[in-house]
Amino acid sequence: MPAPAMPAPITQFPRLIFALFCVMAFALYLLWQALLDAEQEQARARLQLEADALAHQIQTRFEQQAATLLRLAERWPQHRDNRDLWRENANQLLRDYQNFQAIEWLDASFRMRWIEPLNGNEAAIGLIYPRTHPNYPLLTAARDTSQPRLSNSFELVQGGLGLAYYIPLHRISGDLRRFDGFLLGIFRVEVLINDLLSELQATDRSLHLEEQGVTLFASESDYQAAPWSVSSPVTLAGNSNFVLVMHPTHQLLVSTTTHLPLMVVISGTLAAALLCISLLLTMRGAQRSQQLALSNHQLHAEIKRRQDTEENLKHNQARLKLVHDMTDHSHDALFIIGLDPLEVVYLNRTCWQSLGYSEIELREILRIAPDDVMPGAVKWLTELRDMIHSQGNAIFQKRIVRRDGRSFPLEVSVRHLRRIGRDYLICVGRDNSEQLQLAARLQQLSHQDGLTGLFNRRYFDKTLVSEWRRLRREQTPLGLLMLDVDHFKRFNDELGHQAGDEALQQVATALNSCLMREGDCVCRYGGEEFAAILPGAGPQQCMQVAERIHDAIATLGIRHPNTTVAGGVLTISVGAASLLPQPEWSPHDLVRQADTALYRAKAAGRNRSQLAVSTADQPK
């Protein structure tokens, strides 16, 4: 064992203490600077809060004025044919808000038609927006989306910079809704900004309102104390190109500054000096005892480390053997894949025995043609490479092919692990055939009516909504038949519920046989009521299906001892409806139309079909 190092000469300690003092002085300087930065950050945070609050106030004040224009636009159906009423309401709005340059009507061809007031706005009379106008794309976007838009600042034909608020107008004629131009609110920029900020008192702040880097409004204080600033976005009627910029002033910095940094530096310097003096007095005696304690500690640590290493080696060997035996006898397949380079590092016994291979055969197949064992394995391995960078763990559903060609589902749980600079994927596979079959059966039962075997009401509601959304995207009509067995309560009362159930089953079979197109489905709506969903079917096609249903029910020839229908057999009444899905309608409108048509069919004597064609049945 090497001899302990000799203590340093006493002449070295003053230099060490001086170096320590310099380090502590430098640390105190960094602390002082950090405290100054914290105070500045506090001032910045305070200024940011004020900027955000001011931006919100500006937005709120503008929204109040924009709301008055929207209310004026809502009255366009009355104003369109009564210009005097429009002029009266527009002038009332101009009197209430002095910052409007003008209120105008731009027709559907983008030509200026009406303008109030005329005085001062003569240059805008008869103006047609050319395609080169900076606001032309904004006009087309507002027309196409039917949403109001606020422009960026632009040069007014009356002179000066302005902002235009475009509100699309529409005329409704019967069921048609036609674009009829825009209601414009023209603001002069300097008047609008001065109005929005007229009530603000910011003597210790410098304010700038900018649009895409261009200053629209500036309110400077007498003295600006710092070069930094804060900004807060200002969104006016959906236009987010405005930014409120605030600079701090001397008064703000004084209100957020304290003497704490200086006090910390002075007290820290005194503490450092006292500490260095104490160390100078105690280090000599402590050095000798520290050297001896360090040597003893190192000796005992080395002995303990060697003993622990030997014990851990024995324990790990025993544990490795136990883990290997347990994984080999597991019912689940366990395999480990190494990445970069890609290779199968480990396979337990279940992997090859469940597939009918030996371990060597399976490894060779996986190396040459892994798709023969797991279809799509190459693509899946690529997905696994990407998975470790996004989530690390996942569960996959795959299919495995045995040696005899039979396949079975395998649920594979994958976990990423990185060891010694290399990525590994630990995969556990389990045959979940029974669970998948059970889940499929439960799914089928949840959508099936127990008596008739048709789809149930739950499936009807879900399918009607999904087909409505799909056909709305495709702009294709959706047809619906509502069917009701005529006088079914009398049938049950006369022949009993057993006969009633058998009759419903025969009716359900007949209904199913009448659906010819893919996607059509018939459901038991409730009791003796049924419903048929016919995607893509117009009114004529709906009535054709209804006629086939009447023929099929008549062919059944089920005797009905107490019916008002001639012939004394079981019959049905049908209500048919077809709609081209629109955003303002819902599937309930289609159900309501078909149900109303069904009521009319019953009122007309039953055993017939009625098509919902009356304008009274159209959605409102």
Coordinates of C-alpha atoms in Angstrom, one line a residue:
M1 CA 0.0 0.0 0.0
P2 CA 1.5 3.5 -0.9
A3 CA 2.3 5.7 2.0
P4 CA -0.1 8.6 2.9
A5 CA 0.7 11.9 1.3
M6 CA 2.5 14.4 3.6
P7 CA 0.6 17.5 4.7
A8 CA 1.2 20.6 2.7
P9 CA 3.7 23.2 4.2
I10 CA 2.1 25.8 6.3
T11 CA 3.2 28.5 3.8
Q12 CA 0.7 27.1 1.2
F13 CA -2.4 27.7 3.4
P14 CA -2.6 31.5 3.0
R15 CA -2.6 31.2 -0.8
L16 CA -5.4 28.6 -0.6
I17 CA -7.5 30.8 1.7
F18 CA -6.9 33.8 -0.6
A19 CA -8.0 31.7 -3.6
L20 CA -11.2 30.6 -1.7
F21 CA -11.9 34.2 -0.8
C22 CA -11.6 35.2 -4.5
V23 CA -14.0 32.4 -5.5
M24 CA -16.6 33.5 -2.9
A25 CA -16.2 37.1 -3.9
F26 CA -16.9 36.1 -7.5
A27 CA -19.9 34.0 -6.4
L28 CA -21.2 37.1 -4.5
Y29 CA -20.9 39.1 -7.6
L30 CA -22.9 36.5 -9.6
L31 CA -25.5 36.5 -6.8
W32 CA -25.7 40.3 -6.9
Q33 CA -26.1 40.3 -10.7
A34 CA -28.8 37.5 -10.4
L35 CA -30.7 39.6 -7.9
L36 CA -30.6 42.7 -10.2
D37 CA -31.8 40.5 -13.1
A38 CA -34.6 39.2 -10.9
E39 CA -35.7 42.7 -10.1
Q40 CA -35.6 43.6 -13.8
E41 CA -37.6 40.4 -14.6
Q42 CA -40.2 41.5 -11.9
A43 CA -40.5 44.8 -13.6
R44 CA -40.8 43.1 -17.0
A45 CA -43.5 40.8 -15.6
R46 CA -45.4 43.7 -14.1
L47 CA -45.3 45.6 -17.3
Q48 CA -46.4 42.5 -19.3
L49 CA -49.4 42.2 -17.1
E50 CA -50.3 45.8 -17.7
A51 CA -49.8 45.4 -21.4
D52 CA -52.0 42.3 -21.5
A53 CA -54.8 44.1 -19.5
L54 CA -54.5 47.1 -21.8
A55 CA -54.7 45.0 -24.9
H56 CA -57.8 43.2 -23.5
Q57 CA -59.4 46.6 -22.8
I58 CA -58.7 47.8 -26.4
Q59 CA -60.2 44.6 -27.8
T60 CA -63.3 44.9 -25.6
R61 CA -63.9 48.5 -26.6
F62 CA -63.6 47.7 -30.3
E63 CA -65.8 44.6 -30.0
Q64 CA -68.6 46.9 -28.5
Q65 CA -68.4 49.1 -31.6
A66 CA -68.2 46.1 -34.0
A67 CA -71.3 44.6 -32.3
T68 CA -73.3 47.7 -33.2
L69 CA -72.4 47.2 -36.9
L70 CA -73.4 43.5 -36.6
R71 CA -76.8 44.5 -35.1
L72 CA -77.2 46.9 -38.0
A73 CA -76.4 44.1 -40.5
E74 CA -79.0 41.8 -38.9
R75 CA -81.7 44.3 -40.0
W76 CA -80.6 44.2 -43.6
P77 CA -83.8 42.3 -44.8
Q78 CA -85.8 45.4 -43.6
H79 CA -83.2 47.9 -44.9
R80 CA -82.7 46.4 -48.4
D81 CA -86.0 47.8 -49.6
N82 CA -86.2 50.9 -47.4
R83 CA -83.1 53.0 -47.9
D84 CA -84.5 55.8 -45.7
L85 CA -84.8 53.4 -42.7
W86 CA -81.2 52.3 -43.4
R87 CA -80.0 55.9 -43.6
E88 CA -81.8 56.8 -40.3
N89 CA -80.2 53.8 -38.5
A90 CA -76.8 54.4 -40.0
N91 CA -76.8 58.1 -39.0
Q92 CA -77.9 57.1 -35.5
L93 CA -74.9 54.8 -35.2
L94 CA -72.6 57.6 -36.6
R95 CA -73.9 60.0 -33.9
D96 CA -73.3 57.3 -31.1
Y97 CA -69.7 56.6 -32.2
Q98 CA -67.7 59.5 -33.5
N99 CA -64.8 57.5 -34.8
F100 CA -66.6 56.0 -37.9
Q101 CA -65.4 57.6 -41.1
A102 CA -68.5 56.2 -43.0
I103 CA -71.0 53.4 -43.0
E104 CA -71.5 51.9 -46.5
W105 CA -73.3 49.2 -48.5
L106 CA -71.2 47.4 -51.0
D107 CA -73.3 45.2 -53.4
A108 CA -72.5 41.7 -54.5
S109 CA -70.4 42.9 -57.4
F110 CA -68.2 44.9 -55.0
R111 CA -69.7 48.3 -56.1
M112 CA -70.3 51.1 -53.6
R113 CA -74.0 51.7 -53.5
W114 CA -75.0 53.5 -50.3
I115 CA -72.8 55.7 -48.1
E116 CA -73.4 57.8 -45.0
P117 CA -72.5 60.5 -44.5
L118 CA -72.0 61.8 -48.0
N119 CA -70.2 64.9 -46.8
G120 CA -66.5 64.2 -46.9
N121 CA -66.9 60.8 -48.6
E122 CA -67.8 61.9 -52.1
A123 CA -64.6 60.2 -53.5
A124 CA -66.0 56.8 -52.5
I125 CA -69.4 57.1 -54.3
G126 CA -69.6 54.5 -57.1
L127 CA -66.3 53.0 -56.2
I128 CA -65.8 49.4 -57.5
Y129 CA -63.2 47.3 -55.7
P130 CA -60.6 46.2 -58.3
R131 CA -58.8 42.9 -57.9
T132 CA -55.6 44.8 -57.2
H133 CA -57.1 46.4 -54.2
P134 CA -55.3 45.2 -51.0
N135 CA -58.6 44.3 -49.4
Y136 CA -60.0 42.3 -52.4
P137 CA -58.8 38.9 -51.0
L138 CA -60.4 39.8 -47.7
L139 CA -63.7 40.5 -49.4
T140 CA -63.8 37.2 -51.2
A141 CA -62.8 35.3 -48.0
A142 CA -65.6 37.1 -46.1
R143 CA -68.1 36.3 -48.9
D144 CA -67.1 32.6 -49.1
T145 CA -67.1 32.0 -45.3
S146 CA -70.1 34.3 -44.4
Q147 CA -67.9 35.7 -41.5
P148 CA -67.2 39.4 -40.9
R149 CA -63.5 40.4 -41.4
L150 CA -61.5 43.4 -40.4
S151 CA -58.9 44.6 -42.9
N152 CA -55.3 45.8 -42.3
S153 CA -54.7 49.5 -42.5
F154 CA -54.9 50.9 -46.1
E155 CA -55.0 54.2 -47.9
L156 CA -58.6 55.6 -48.1
V157 CA -59.8 57.2 -51.3
Q158 CA -60.9 60.0 -49.0
G159 CA -57.2 60.3 -47.9
G160 CA -55.4 59.0 -44.9
L161 CA -55.1 55.5 -43.5
G162 CA -58.3 53.5 -42.6
L163 CA -59.6 50.2 -41.4
A164 CA -62.6 48.5 -43.0
Y165 CA -65.0 46.1 -41.2
Y166 CA -66.7 43.9 -43.8
I167 CA -69.9 42.1 -42.7
P168 CA -71.5 39.8 -45.4
L169 CA -75.2 40.4 -46.1
H170 CA -77.7 37.8 -47.4
R171 CA -81.2 37.9 -48.7
I172 CA -83.6 35.0 -48.1
S173 CA -86.1 34.1 -50.8
G174 CA -88.1 31.0 -49.9
D175 CA -85.5 28.3 -49.2
L176 CA -82.8 30.1 -51.0
R177 CA -80.2 32.2 -49.2
R178 CA -78.4 34.6 -51.6
F179 CA -75.3 36.7 -51.0
D180 CA -76.2 40.4 -51.2
G181 CA -72.9 42.3 -50.6
F182 CA -71.4 43.8 -47.5
L183 CA -72.1 46.3 -44.7
L184 CA -68.9 48.3 -44.3
G185 CA -67.8 50.2 -41.3
I186 CA -64.9 52.5 -42.3
F187 CA -62.7 53.7 -39.5
R188 CA -60.0 56.4 -39.8
V189 CA -57.0 54.8 -38.1
E190 CA -55.9 57.9 -36.1
V191 CA -59.4 58.7 -34.9
L192 CA -60.2 55.0 -34.0
I193 CA -56.9 54.5 -32.0
N194 CA -57.2 57.8 -30.2
D195 CA -60.8 56.9 -29.2
L196 CA -59.8 53.4 -28.0
L197 CA -57.0 54.8 -25.9
S198 CA -58.7 58.1 -24.9
E199 CA -59.4 57.0 -21.3
L200 CA -55.9 55.5 -20.6
Q201 CA -53.5 57.2 -18.2
A202 CA -50.0 55.9 -18.8
T203 CA -47.6 58.7 -17.6
D204 CA -45.0 56.2 -16.5
R205 CA -45.2 54.0 -19.7
S206 CA -44.4 54.5 -23.3
L207 CA -47.0 53.0 -25.6
H208 CA -46.8 51.9 -29.3
L209 CA -49.6 50.3 -31.2
E210 CA -48.1 48.5 -34.3
E211 CA -49.4 46.7 -37.3
Q212 CA -46.9 44.2 -38.7
G213 CA -44.0 46.3 -37.5
V214 CA -45.5 49.7 -38.6
T215 CA -46.4 52.1 -35.7
L216 CA -50.0 53.3 -35.9
F217 CA -50.1 55.1 -32.6
A218 CA -47.4 56.2 -30.1
S219 CA -47.7 57.7 -26.7
E220 CA -44.2 58.6 -25.3
S221 CA -43.4 59.4 -21.7
D222 CA -40.9 62.2 -20.8
Y223 CA -38.1 59.9 -19.9
Q224 CA -37.4 56.3 -21.0
A225 CA -35.2 54.4 -18.6
A226 CA -34.5 51.0 -20.2
P227 CA -34.0 49.7 -23.7
W228 CA -36.2 46.7 -23.3
S229 CA -39.9 46.5 -23.9
V230 CA -42.8 44.0 -23.7
S231 CA -45.5 43.3 -26.3
S232 CA -49.0 41.9 -26.2
P233 CA -51.1 40.8 -29.3
V234 CA -54.2 42.8 -30.0
T235 CA -57.0 41.0 -32.0
L236 CA -59.6 43.3 -33.4
A237 CA -62.6 41.5 -34.9
G238 CA -60.5 38.4 -35.8
N239 CA -57.5 40.5 -37.2
S240 CA -54.5 39.5 -35.1
N241 CA -51.9 41.7 -37.0
F242 CA -51.9 44.3 -34.2
V243 CA -49.4 44.4 -31.3
L244 CA -49.3 46.7 -28.3
V245 CA -45.7 47.5 -27.3
M246 CA -44.8 49.1 -23.9
H247 CA -41.5 50.5 -22.8
P248 CA -40.6 51.0 -19.0
T249 CA -39.8 54.4 -17.6
H250 CA -37.7 55.6 -14.7
Q251 CA -40.7 55.7 -12.4
L252 CA -41.6 52.0 -13.0
L253 CA -38.0 50.9 -12.4
V254 CA -37.7 52.9 -9.2
S255 CA -41.0 51.3 -7.9
T256 CA -39.6 47.8 -8.5
T257 CA -36.0 48.3 -7.2
T258 CA -34.8 47.6 -3.6
H259 CA -31.5 47.7 -1.7
L260 CA -31.6 44.0 -1.2
P261 CA -28.8 43.2 -3.8
L262 CA -26.3 45.6 -2.1
M263 CA -27.2 44.4 1.4
V264 CA -26.6 40.8 0.2
V265 CA -23.2 41.6 -1.3
I266 CA -22.0 43.5 1.8
S267 CA -23.2 40.8 4.3
G268 CA -21.8 38.0 2.1
T269 CA -18.4 39.7 1.9
L270 CA -18.2 40.0 5.7
A271 CA -19.3 36.3 6.1
A272 CA -16.7 35.2 3.5
A273 CA -13.9 37.1 5.3
L274 CA -14.9 35.5 8.7
L275 CA -15.1 32.1 7.1
C276 CA -11.6 32.4 5.5
I277 CA -10.1 33.4 8.8
S278 CA -11.7 30.5 10.6
L279 CA -10.4 28.1 8.0
L280 CA -6.9 29.5 8.2
L281 CA -6.9 28.7 11.9
T282 CA -8.4 25.2 11.7
M283 CA -7.2 23.8 8.4
R284 CA -3.7 22.8 9.7
G285 CA -5.0 20.5 12.4
A286 CA -7.8 19.1 10.3
Q287 CA -5.5 18.2 7.4
R288 CA -3.6 15.5 9.4
S289 CA -6.8 13.8 10.7
Q290 CA -8.4 14.0 7.3
Q291 CA -5.5 12.3 5.6
L292 CA -5.6 9.4 8.1
A293 CA -9.4 9.1 7.9
L294 CA -9.3 9.1 4.1
S295 CA -6.7 6.4 3.9
N296 CA -8.7 4.1 6.3
H297 CA -11.9 4.8 4.4
Q298 CA -10.4 3.9 1.1
L299 CA -9.0 0.7 2.5
H300 CA -12.4 -0.4 3.9
A301 CA -14.2 0.7 0.8
E302 CA -12.0 -1.4 -1.4
I303 CA -12.5 -4.5 0.8
K304 CA -16.3 -4.0 0.8
R305 CA -16.4 -3.4 -3.0
R306 CA -14.6 -6.6 -3.7
Q307 CA -16.9 -8.6 -1.4
D308 CA -20.0 -7.0 -2.9
T309 CA -18.8 -7.7 -6.4
E310 CA -18.3 -11.4 -5.7
E311 CA -21.7 -11.7 -4.0
N312 CA -23.5 -9.8 -6.8
L313 CA -21.8 -12.1 -9.4
K314 CA -23.1 -15.2 -7.7
H315 CA -26.6 -13.7 -7.2
N316 CA -26.8 -12.6 -10.8
Q317 CA -25.8 -16.0 -12.1
A318 CA -28.5 -17.7 -10.1
R319 CA -31.1 -15.1 -11.0
L320 CA -30.2 -15.3 -14.7
K321 CA -30.6 -19.1 -14.7
L322 CA -34.0 -18.8 -12.9
V323 CA -35.2 -16.1 -15.4
H324 CA -34.1 -18.3 -18.3
D325 CA -36.0 -21.3 -17.0
M326 CA -39.1 -19.3 -16.2
T327 CA -39.3 -17.6 -19.6
D328 CA -38.7 -20.9 -21.4
H329 CA -41.8 -22.4 -19.7
S330 CA -44.0 -19.3 -20.1
H331 CA -47.3 -19.6 -22.1
D332 CA -46.5 -16.3 -23.7
A333 CA -43.9 -15.9 -26.5
L334 CA -41.0 -13.7 -25.4
F335 CA -38.5 -12.3 -27.9
I336 CA -35.9 -9.5 -27.8
I337 CA -35.0 -7.5 -30.9
G338 CA -31.7 -5.6 -31.1
L339 CA -31.6 -2.4 -33.3
D340 CA -28.6 -1.1 -35.3
P341 CA -27.9 -3.7 -36.4
L342 CA -31.3 -5.3 -36.5
E343 CA -31.2 -8.9 -35.1
V344 CA -33.2 -11.3 -32.9
V345 CA -31.3 -11.4 -29.7
Y346 CA -33.4 -13.9 -27.8
L347 CA -36.3 -16.3 -28.3
N348 CA -38.0 -18.3 -25.6
R349 CA -39.1 -21.9 -26.1
T350 CA -42.8 -20.9 -26.7
C351 CA -41.8 -18.9 -29.8
W352 CA -40.7 -21.8 -31.9
Q353 CA -42.7 -24.7 -30.3
S354 CA -46.0 -22.8 -30.8
L355 CA -45.2 -22.4 -34.5
G356 CA -43.9 -25.9 -35.1
Y357 CA -40.2 -25.0 -35.8
S358 CA -37.0 -25.6 -34.0
E359 CA -35.1 -22.6 -32.6
I360 CA -32.5 -22.8 -35.4
E361 CA -35.1 -23.0 -38.1
L362 CA -37.1 -20.1 -36.8
R363 CA -34.0 -17.9 -36.4
E364 CA -33.1 -18.7 -40.0
I365 CA -36.6 -17.9 -41.3
L366 CA -36.6 -14.6 -39.4
R367 CA -33.3 -13.7 -40.8
I368 CA -34.2 -14.4 -44.5
A369 CA -38.0 -14.0 -44.8
P370 CA -39.7 -12.7 -41.6
D371 CA -42.9 -12.0 -43.6
D372 CA -43.4 -15.8 -43.9
V373 CA -44.0 -16.0 -40.2
M374 CA -45.6 -12.6 -39.6
P375 CA -47.1 -10.9 -42.6
G376 CA -46.0 -7.3 -42.9
A377 CA -43.1 -8.0 -40.4
V378 CA -40.6 -5.8 -42.4
K379 CA -42.9 -2.8 -42.4
W380 CA -43.7 -3.4 -38.7
L381 CA -40.0 -3.4 -37.8
T382 CA -39.7 0.0 -39.5
E383 CA -42.6 1.2 -37.4
L384 CA -40.9 -0.1 -34.2
R385 CA -37.8 1.9 -35.1
D386 CA -39.9 5.1 -35.3
M387 CA -41.8 4.2 -32.1
I388 CA -38.8 4.4 -29.8
H389 CA -38.4 8.1 -30.7
S390 CA -42.1 9.0 -30.2
Q391 CA -43.5 6.9 -27.3
G392 CA -41.2 4.0 -26.4
N393 CA -44.0 1.5 -25.5
A394 CA -47.0 0.2 -27.5
I395 CA -49.3 -2.8 -28.1
F396 CA -49.8 -4.2 -31.6
Q397 CA -52.3 -6.8 -33.0
K398 CA -50.6 -9.1 -35.5
R399 CA -51.2 -12.4 -37.2
I400 CA -48.8 -15.3 -37.0
V401 CA -48.5 -18.2 -39.5
R402 CA -47.6 -21.6 -38.2
R403 CA -45.5 -24.1 -40.1
D404 CA -48.6 -26.0 -41.3
G405 CA -50.0 -22.7 -42.9
R406 CA -52.6 -22.0 -40.2
S407 CA -52.6 -18.5 -38.7
F408 CA -53.8 -17.1 -35.4
P409 CA -54.0 -13.6 -33.9
L410 CA -51.2 -12.4 -31.6
E411 CA -51.3 -9.4 -29.3
V412 CA -47.7 -8.1 -29.0
S413 CA -46.7 -5.8 -26.2
V414 CA -43.5 -3.9 -27.1
R415 CA -41.3 -2.1 -24.6
H416 CA -38.2 -0.1 -25.5
L417 CA -35.0 -0.5 -23.5
R418 CA -31.5 1.0 -24.0
R419 CA -28.5 -0.7 -22.6
I420 CA -24.7 0.0 -23.2
G421 CA -25.4 2.4 -26.0
R422 CA -27.7 0.1 -27.9
D423 CA -31.5 0.1 -28.3
Y424 CA -33.5 -3.1 -27.6
L425 CA -37.2 -3.9 -28.0
I426 CA -38.6 -6.4 -25.5
C427 CA -41.7 -8.1 -27.1
V428 CA -44.3 -10.3 -25.3
G429 CA -46.8 -12.1 -27.6
R430 CA -50.1 -13.7 -26.5
D431 CA -52.7 -15.6 -28.5
N432 CA -55.9 -13.6 -28.0
S433 CA -58.2 -15.5 -30.4
E434 CA -60.9 -16.0 -27.7
Q435 CA -60.9 -12.4 -26.6
L436 CA -61.3 -11.1 -30.2
Q437 CA -64.1 -13.6 -30.9
L438 CA -65.9 -12.6 -27.7
A439 CA -65.5 -8.8 -28.5
A440 CA -66.8 -9.3 -32.0
R441 CA -69.8 -11.3 -30.7
L442 CA -70.6 -8.6 -28.0
Q443 CA -70.3 -5.9 -30.7
Q444 CA -72.8 -7.8 -32.8
L445 CA -75.2 -8.3 -30.0
S446 CA -75.1 -4.7 -28.9
H447 CA -76.5 -3.7 -32.4
Q448 CA -79.0 -6.5 -32.9
D449 CA -82.6 -6.7 -32.0
G450 CA -83.2 -10.0 -30.0
L451 CA -86.6 -10.8 -31.5
T452 CA -86.3 -10.0 -35.2
G453 CA -82.5 -10.2 -35.8
L454 CA -82.6 -6.8 -37.4
F455 CA -80.5 -3.9 -36.3
N456 CA -81.8 -2.2 -33.1
R457 CA -82.7 1.4 -32.2
R458 CA -79.2 2.1 -30.9
Y459 CA -77.7 1.1 -34.2
F460 CA -80.3 3.1 -36.1
D461 CA -79.4 6.4 -34.2
K462 CA -75.7 5.9 -34.7
T463 CA -75.9 4.9 -38.4
L464 CA -78.3 7.8 -39.3
V465 CA -75.9 10.4 -37.8
S466 CA -72.8 8.9 -39.5
E467 CA -74.5 8.6 -42.9
W468 CA -75.8 12.2 -42.6
R469 CA -72.3 13.5 -42.0
R470 CA -70.8 11.4 -44.8
L471 CA -73.5 12.4 -47.4
R472 CA -73.2 16.0 -46.3
R473 CA -69.6 15.9 -47.4
E474 CA -70.5 14.2 -50.6
Q475 CA -73.6 16.4 -51.3
T476 CA -75.7 13.2 -51.8
P477 CA -79.3 12.8 -50.6
L478 CA -80.2 10.5 -47.7
G479 CA -83.5 8.6 -47.8
L480 CA -85.5 7.3 -44.8
L481 CA -88.6 5.0 -44.6
M482 CA -90.6 4.9 -41.3
L483 CA -92.9 1.8 -41.3
D484 CA -95.6 0.8 -38.9
V485 CA -97.6 -2.5 -38.8
D486 CA -101.3 -1.6 -39.2
H487 CA -103.6 -2.3 -36.2
F488 CA -100.9 -4.5 -34.5
K489 CA -102.4 -4.1 -31.0
R490 CA -105.6 -5.6 -32.3
F491 CA -103.6 -8.5 -33.8
N492 CA -102.0 -9.2 -30.5
D493 CA -105.3 -9.0 -28.6
E494 CA -107.0 -11.4 -31.0
L495 CA -104.2 -14.0 -31.6
G496 CA -101.9 -13.5 -28.6
H497 CA -98.3 -12.2 -28.2
Q498 CA -96.7 -15.4 -29.5
A499 CA -98.5 -15.0 -32.8
G500 CA -97.5 -11.3 -32.7
D501 CA -93.8 -12.1 -32.3
E502 CA -93.9 -14.6 -35.1
A503 CA -95.6 -12.0 -37.4
L504 CA -92.9 -9.4 -36.5
Q505 CA -90.2 -12.0 -37.4
Q506 CA -91.8 -12.7 -40.8
V507 CA -92.2 -8.9 -41.5
A508 CA -88.5 -8.4 -40.6
T509 CA -87.4 -11.1 -43.0
A510 CA -89.6 -9.5 -45.8
L511 CA -88.2 -6.1 -45.1
N512 CA -84.6 -7.3 -45.3
S513 CA -85.3 -8.9 -48.7
C514 CA -86.5 -5.6 -50.2
L515 CA -83.2 -3.8 -49.7
M516 CA -81.2 -4.1 -52.9
R517 CA -78.3 -1.6 -52.6
E518 CA -75.1 -1.8 -50.5
G519 CA -75.3 0.4 -47.5
D520 CA -79.1 0.2 -47.1
C521 CA -80.2 -1.2 -43.7
V522 CA -83.5 -1.9 -41.9
C523 CA -83.8 -1.5 -38.1
R524 CA -86.5 -2.2 -35.5
Y525 CA -87.4 1.2 -34.3
G526 CA -89.5 0.1 -31.4
G527 CA -92.5 -2.3 -30.9
E528 CA -94.2 -2.8 -34.3
E529 CA -92.3 0.2 -35.9
F530 CA -89.4 -0.3 -38.3
A531 CA -87.1 2.1 -40.1
A532 CA -85.1 1.8 -43.3
I533 CA -82.0 4.0 -44.0
L534 CA -81.4 4.4 -47.7
P535 CA -78.1 6.4 -48.4
G536 CA -78.1 8.1 -51.8
A537 CA -81.8 7.6 -52.4
G538 CA -84.0 10.4 -53.7
P539 CA -87.8 10.7 -53.3
Q540 CA -88.5 8.4 -56.3
Q541 CA -86.1 5.7 -55.1
C542 CA -87.6 5.8 -51.6
M543 CA -91.1 5.2 -53.1
Q544 CA -89.8 2.3 -55.2
V545 CA -88.4 0.6 -52.1
A546 CA -91.7 1.3 -50.3
E547 CA -93.7 -0.4 -53.1
R548 CA -91.4 -3.5 -53.0
I549 CA -92.1 -3.7 -49.3
H550 CA -95.8 -3.5 -49.7
D551 CA -95.6 -6.3 -52.3
A552 CA -93.4 -8.4 -50.0
I553 CA -95.8 -8.0 -47.0
A554 CA -98.8 -8.8 -49.2
T555 CA -97.0 -12.0 -50.3
L556 CA -96.7 -13.1 -46.7
G557 CA -100.5 -13.3 -46.5
I558 CA -100.6 -13.2 -42.7
R559 CA -104.3 -13.3 -41.6
H560 CA -105.4 -10.4 -39.5
P561 CA -108.9 -11.0 -37.9
N562 CA -109.5 -7.4 -36.8
T563 CA -108.2 -4.9 -39.4
T564 CA -109.9 -2.1 -41.3
V565 CA -107.9 -2.9 -44.4
A566 CA -109.7 -4.8 -47.1
G567 CA -108.6 -8.4 -47.5
G568 CA -108.2 -9.2 -43.8
V569 CA -104.4 -9.6 -44.0
L570 CA -101.6 -8.0 -42.1
T571 CA -100.4 -4.7 -43.8
I572 CA -98.1 -1.9 -43.1
S573 CA -98.1 1.9 -43.6
V574 CA -94.9 3.7 -44.8
G575 CA -93.8 7.3 -44.5
A576 CA -90.9 8.2 -46.9
A577 CA -88.6 11.2 -46.9
S578 CA -85.4 12.3 -48.6
L579 CA -83.1 15.2 -47.8
L580 CA -79.9 16.6 -49.2
P581 CA -78.0 17.2 -45.9
Q582 CA -77.2 20.8 -45.2
P583 CA -75.3 22.4 -42.3
E584 CA -78.4 24.1 -40.9
W585 CA -80.4 20.8 -40.8
S586 CA -80.0 17.7 -38.7
P587 CA -80.9 14.0 -38.9
H588 CA -83.9 14.8 -36.6
D589 CA -85.4 16.9 -39.4
L590 CA -85.3 13.8 -41.7
V591 CA -86.9 11.6 -39.0
R592 CA -89.6 14.2 -38.4
Q593 CA -90.4 14.4 -42.1
A594 CA -90.7 10.6 -42.5
D595 CA -92.7 10.3 -39.3
T596 CA -95.1 13.0 -40.4
A597 CA -95.5 11.2 -43.8
L598 CA -96.2 8.0 -41.9
Y599 CA -99.0 9.7 -39.9
R600 CA -100.5 10.9 -43.2
A601 CA -100.4 7.4 -44.6
K602 CA -102.3 6.1 -41.6
A603 CA -104.8 8.9 -41.7
A604 CA -105.4 8.2 -45.4
G605 CA -106.6 4.6 -44.7
R606 CA -103.3 2.7 -44.0
N607 CA -101.7 0.0 -46.2
R608 CA -100.1 2.7 -48.3
S609 CA -97.0 4.9 -48.7
Q610 CA -96.9 8.7 -48.3
L611 CA -93.9 10.8 -49.5
A612 CA -93.0 13.9 -47.5
V613 CA -93.2 16.6 -50.1
S614 CA -95.1 19.5 -48.5
T615 CA -93.2 22.7 -47.8
A616 CA -94.6 22.5 -44.3
D617 CA -92.4 19.5 -43.6
Q618 CA -89.1 21.2 -44.7
P619 CA -86.7 22.0 -41.9
K620 CA -87.0 25.5 -40.5

